[in-house]
Amino acid sequence: MNLQIQHIAKKFHNGTKALADVDFSVSQGEFVSVIGPSGAGKTTLFRILNGMMECTGGQVLLDDKRFDSLKGRKKRELQKSIATIYQDFCLVENSTCLKNVLTARLPDMGFFQGMFGLYGKTRKEEALKLLDRVGLPEKAEEPVKNLSGGQKQRVAIAGVLAMSPQIIIFDESTSMLDPQGKAEINELIQEIHKESKMTIISITHDIEEVAHSDDVIVMDDGRIVMHGKPEEILLQEEKLIDLKLDIPFSLKFTKALQKQGIEIEACTTMERLVDEVCRLHFDK
């Protein structure tokens, strides 16, 4: 499913302009990161993309079908193609991990079937496979409230995968996690993308995640100010600093080595940094 954002704008009733002429496209299977300082318009863009908010200018197309102006049943049908992972997990804390994954598909089930747990053997088997897929097979009957933040986000991802969407939007999905939790979730997202070729849009502050995407969009003051491949964007350190954005640890490390007179290529990912350090070692 291809997504086209064509010159969208958003102006609120109080006159505040949140978005102005935002224009880009996402092809099937792409992993696109959207970054920018607070107040850049990322949250407004996210709400328009998942149908929670209407734009006041431009249009959003899903496979050439107008999405932003649809109403009622037609919009709900098209919305099934898009799933969202939120920063605060959006799980039922007192319920088990298995039930949270099962009820993620509640809109597609009969009301009483879902409410009274009549899910069927096949659906339970699918849910258990998804919990195994996100690394939590032993937590199926564990209440969500007993899990760590990273584990909760894994359950949320399993629930979204149960919906079989074509596009997943991650809304600051690692912002409430510790460094280890962030690294684990980022790795899981990358694995899912590589295996399923699912379209992923990640609205994030995590610059380490950005380094592994296919395309990067940088926003400021409601506009796109930079757009390109991760290597192109992340090497523009001065521009990123002006926008109060960080650069990856691997890039900081290689720049520190360069200042010491060590001839090493600037690296935007840890994988590339390891390759460069190994090259330096064997070139001695």
XYZ file of C-alpha atoms in Angstrom:
284
model
C 0.000 0.000 0.000
C 1.443 3.351 -1.083
C 0.871 6.460 0.999
C 0.915 9.954 -0.474
C 0.841 13.107 1.636
C 0.153 15.915 -0.790
C 0.751 19.488 0.398
C -1.215 19.061 3.602
C -1.793 21.935 5.987
C -3.453 22.189 9.377
C -4.756 25.368 10.943
C -6.628 25.226 14.249
C -9.664 27.317 15.170
C -7.524 29.673 17.275
C -5.451 30.529 14.212
C -2.434 28.377 15.081
C -0.768 26.888 12.019
C 0.492 23.397 12.907
C 1.388 22.195 9.390
C 2.148 24.018 6.158
C 2.681 22.391 2.737
C 3.889 19.012 4.051
C 4.487 16.855 0.994
C 6.062 13.382 0.745
C 5.271 9.813 -0.247
C 5.919 6.408 1.301
C 6.181 3.349 -0.924
C 5.073 -0.138 0.060
C 7.632 -1.716 2.385
C 9.525 1.477 3.215
C 10.705 2.404 6.719
C 10.407 6.176 7.137
C 11.448 8.113 10.245
C 9.980 11.524 11.065
C 12.023 13.630 13.488
C 12.057 17.206 14.687
C 12.132 19.357 17.828
C 9.111 19.705 20.121
C 6.407 21.754 18.433
C 7.603 20.843 14.942
C 4.200 19.413 13.958
C 5.015 15.703 14.268
C 2.033 14.903 16.516
C -0.394 16.755 14.247
C 0.977 14.869 11.240
C 0.595 11.581 13.116
C -3.053 12.322 13.953
C -3.841 13.133 10.338
C -2.132 9.984 9.065
C -4.094 7.659 11.352
C -7.402 9.422 10.720
C -7.842 11.033 14.142
C -7.718 14.558 12.694
C -8.640 16.191 9.398
C -6.264 18.463 7.502
C -7.389 21.921 6.398
C -5.472 21.818 3.134
C -4.012 19.229 0.781
C -4.910 15.547 0.812
C -3.808 12.092 1.980
C -4.027 9.171 -0.452
C -3.816 5.443 0.237
C -3.237 3.568 -3.020
C -4.633 6.619 -4.843
C -7.797 6.608 -2.713
C -8.586 9.848 -0.880
C -8.308 8.995 2.850
C -8.487 12.310 4.698
C -11.978 13.269 3.455
C -13.685 9.887 3.920
C -16.449 9.492 6.479
C -18.227 6.657 8.276
C -17.948 3.057 7.127
C -15.721 3.785 4.116
C -13.166 5.502 6.321
C -13.269 2.746 8.949
C -12.654 0.109 6.278
C -9.619 1.945 4.945
C -8.359 2.645 8.473
C -7.983 -1.106 9.035
C -4.936 -0.908 6.775
C -3.198 1.385 9.277
C -2.269 0.410 12.835
C -0.641 2.515 15.533
C 1.813 1.792 18.346
C 1.574 4.460 21.056
C 4.194 5.522 23.587
C 1.933 4.639 26.540
C 1.218 1.077 25.294
C -2.638 1.309 25.370
C -3.052 -2.116 26.999
C -5.520 -3.454 29.583
C -3.193 -3.656 32.582
C -5.205 -6.186 34.626
C -5.692 -8.516 31.677
C -3.190 -11.149 30.518
C -0.806 -10.682 27.613
C -2.705 -13.322 25.631
C -6.072 -11.590 26.103
C -4.592 -8.235 25.123
C -3.384 -9.700 21.844
C -6.715 -11.461 21.256
C -8.829 -8.372 21.921
C -6.699 -6.249 19.601
C -8.924 -7.686 16.872
C -12.156 -7.054 18.781
C -13.656 -4.796 16.047
C -13.461 -7.748 13.620
C -15.178 -10.108 16.064
C -18.753 -10.424 17.239
C -19.369 -8.285 20.331
C -20.335 -11.146 22.637
C -17.661 -13.399 21.179
C -14.997 -10.875 22.125
C -16.397 -9.785 25.473
C -16.868 -13.316 26.788
C -13.574 -14.697 25.524
C -14.991 -17.043 22.887
C -12.010 -16.634 20.613
C -11.631 -20.134 19.198
C -8.611 -22.427 19.107
C -7.175 -21.073 15.857
C -7.203 -17.450 17.037
C -5.558 -18.393 20.342
C -2.858 -20.300 18.471
C -2.238 -17.254 16.277
C -1.985 -15.003 19.337
C 0.474 -17.361 21.033
C 2.625 -17.420 17.894
C 2.689 -13.621 17.888
C 3.758 -13.498 21.531
C 6.516 -15.922 20.622
C 7.395 -13.691 17.657
C 7.972 -10.701 19.972
C 9.959 -12.803 22.461
C 7.339 -13.306 25.177
C 6.067 -16.894 24.829
C 6.357 -17.507 28.577
C 4.308 -14.393 29.453
C 1.014 -15.425 27.788
C -0.917 -15.823 31.054
C 0.932 -13.052 32.905
C -1.047 -9.863 33.710
C 0.299 -6.914 31.740
C 0.714 -4.879 34.936
C 3.561 -7.215 35.991
C 5.654 -6.497 32.882
C 8.463 -4.024 32.267
C 7.936 -1.122 29.876
C 9.796 -2.872 27.081
C 7.752 -6.046 27.540
C 4.500 -4.058 27.474
C 5.521 -2.481 24.182
C 6.245 -5.967 22.811
C 2.699 -7.042 23.730
C 1.340 -3.919 22.024
C 3.310 -4.793 18.881
C 1.973 -8.377 18.962
C -1.566 -6.983 19.190
C -0.999 -4.737 16.193
C 0.476 -7.614 14.162
C -2.675 -9.612 14.951
C -4.637 -6.981 13.018
C -2.591 -7.690 9.845
C -2.193 -4.037 8.858
C -0.310 -2.874 5.790
C 1.104 0.208 7.503
C 2.248 0.616 11.120
C 2.766 4.076 12.589
C 4.979 4.222 15.680
C 4.249 7.297 17.797
C 7.305 7.886 20.005
C 7.118 4.172 20.791
C 10.365 4.078 22.822
C 10.119 7.435 24.608
C 9.008 5.896 27.920
C 11.615 3.116 27.943
C 15.075 2.851 29.480
C 18.117 2.564 27.154
C 18.029 -1.235 27.107
C 14.282 -1.257 26.422
C 14.751 1.240 23.584
C 17.483 -0.847 21.990
C 15.391 -4.030 22.234
C 12.266 -2.470 20.728
C 14.253 -0.814 17.934
C 15.828 -4.170 17.103
C 12.400 -5.838 17.084
C 10.977 -3.151 14.779
C 13.882 -3.659 12.377
C 13.359 -7.432 12.411
C 9.637 -7.081 11.689
C 10.335 -4.692 8.842
C 12.932 -6.956 7.238
C 10.836 -10.113 7.574
C 7.393 -8.773 6.645
C 8.334 -5.897 4.294
C 5.605 -3.967 6.072
C 5.445 -0.210 5.620
C 6.592 1.560 8.798
C 6.385 5.237 9.698
C 8.149 6.070 12.942
C 7.631 9.469 14.560
C 10.504 9.561 16.988
C 13.157 11.398 18.986
C 15.425 8.336 19.006
C 18.274 9.164 16.633
C 19.665 5.608 16.867
C 16.413 4.310 15.363
C 16.556 6.919 12.599
C 19.951 5.597 11.451
C 18.345 2.269 10.469
C 15.429 3.635 8.441
C 15.207 3.876 4.651
C 14.217 7.521 4.539
C 14.299 10.432 7.011
C 11.995 13.446 7.185
C 13.048 16.322 9.444
C 10.331 18.769 10.485
C 10.438 22.202 12.092
C 7.709 24.789 12.585
C 5.164 22.681 10.715
C 7.298 22.207 7.612
C 9.701 19.656 6.167
C 13.165 21.234 6.399
C 15.287 18.206 5.469
C 14.462 14.985 3.614
C 16.786 12.214 2.492
C 18.608 8.997 3.314
C 19.857 8.571 6.921
C 23.508 8.989 5.888
C 22.703 12.259 4.103
C 20.729 13.706 7.005
C 22.734 12.517 10.006
C 26.057 13.773 8.658
C 24.705 17.334 8.638
C 25.626 17.853 12.276
C 25.404 21.649 12.352
C 21.882 21.701 10.947
C 20.750 19.029 13.397
C 22.265 20.921 16.344
C 20.486 24.105 15.207
C 17.248 22.109 15.378
C 18.184 20.841 18.874
C 18.502 17.286 17.539
C 21.174 14.749 18.423
C 23.482 12.619 16.268
C 24.090 8.852 16.713
C 26.677 7.639 19.223
C 28.609 5.928 16.428
C 28.997 9.263 14.629
C 30.135 11.020 17.819
C 32.688 8.243 18.365
C 34.135 8.385 14.857
C 34.340 12.191 14.985
C 36.253 11.949 18.284
C 38.714 9.522 16.649
C 39.099 11.813 13.656
C 40.037 14.681 15.981
C 42.825 12.467 17.299
C 44.199 12.117 13.774
C 42.839 8.596 13.217
C 41.718 8.025 9.651
C 38.274 6.503 10.032
C 35.122 6.978 7.998
C 32.226 8.779 9.700
C 29.707 6.081 10.741
C 25.983 6.552 11.391
C 25.287 3.016 12.684
C 26.959 0.776 15.245
C 27.277 -1.987 12.660
C 29.271 0.284 10.371
C 31.379 1.497 13.315
C 32.324 -2.082 14.235
C 33.335 -2.739 10.612
C 35.538 0.391 10.578
C 37.215 -0.403 13.905
C 37.951 -3.938 12.711
C 39.442 -2.527 9.503
C 41.690 -0.207 11.494
C 42.844 -3.125 13.633
C 43.719 -5.388 10.704
C 45.356 -2.548 8.746
C 47.983 -2.067 11.477
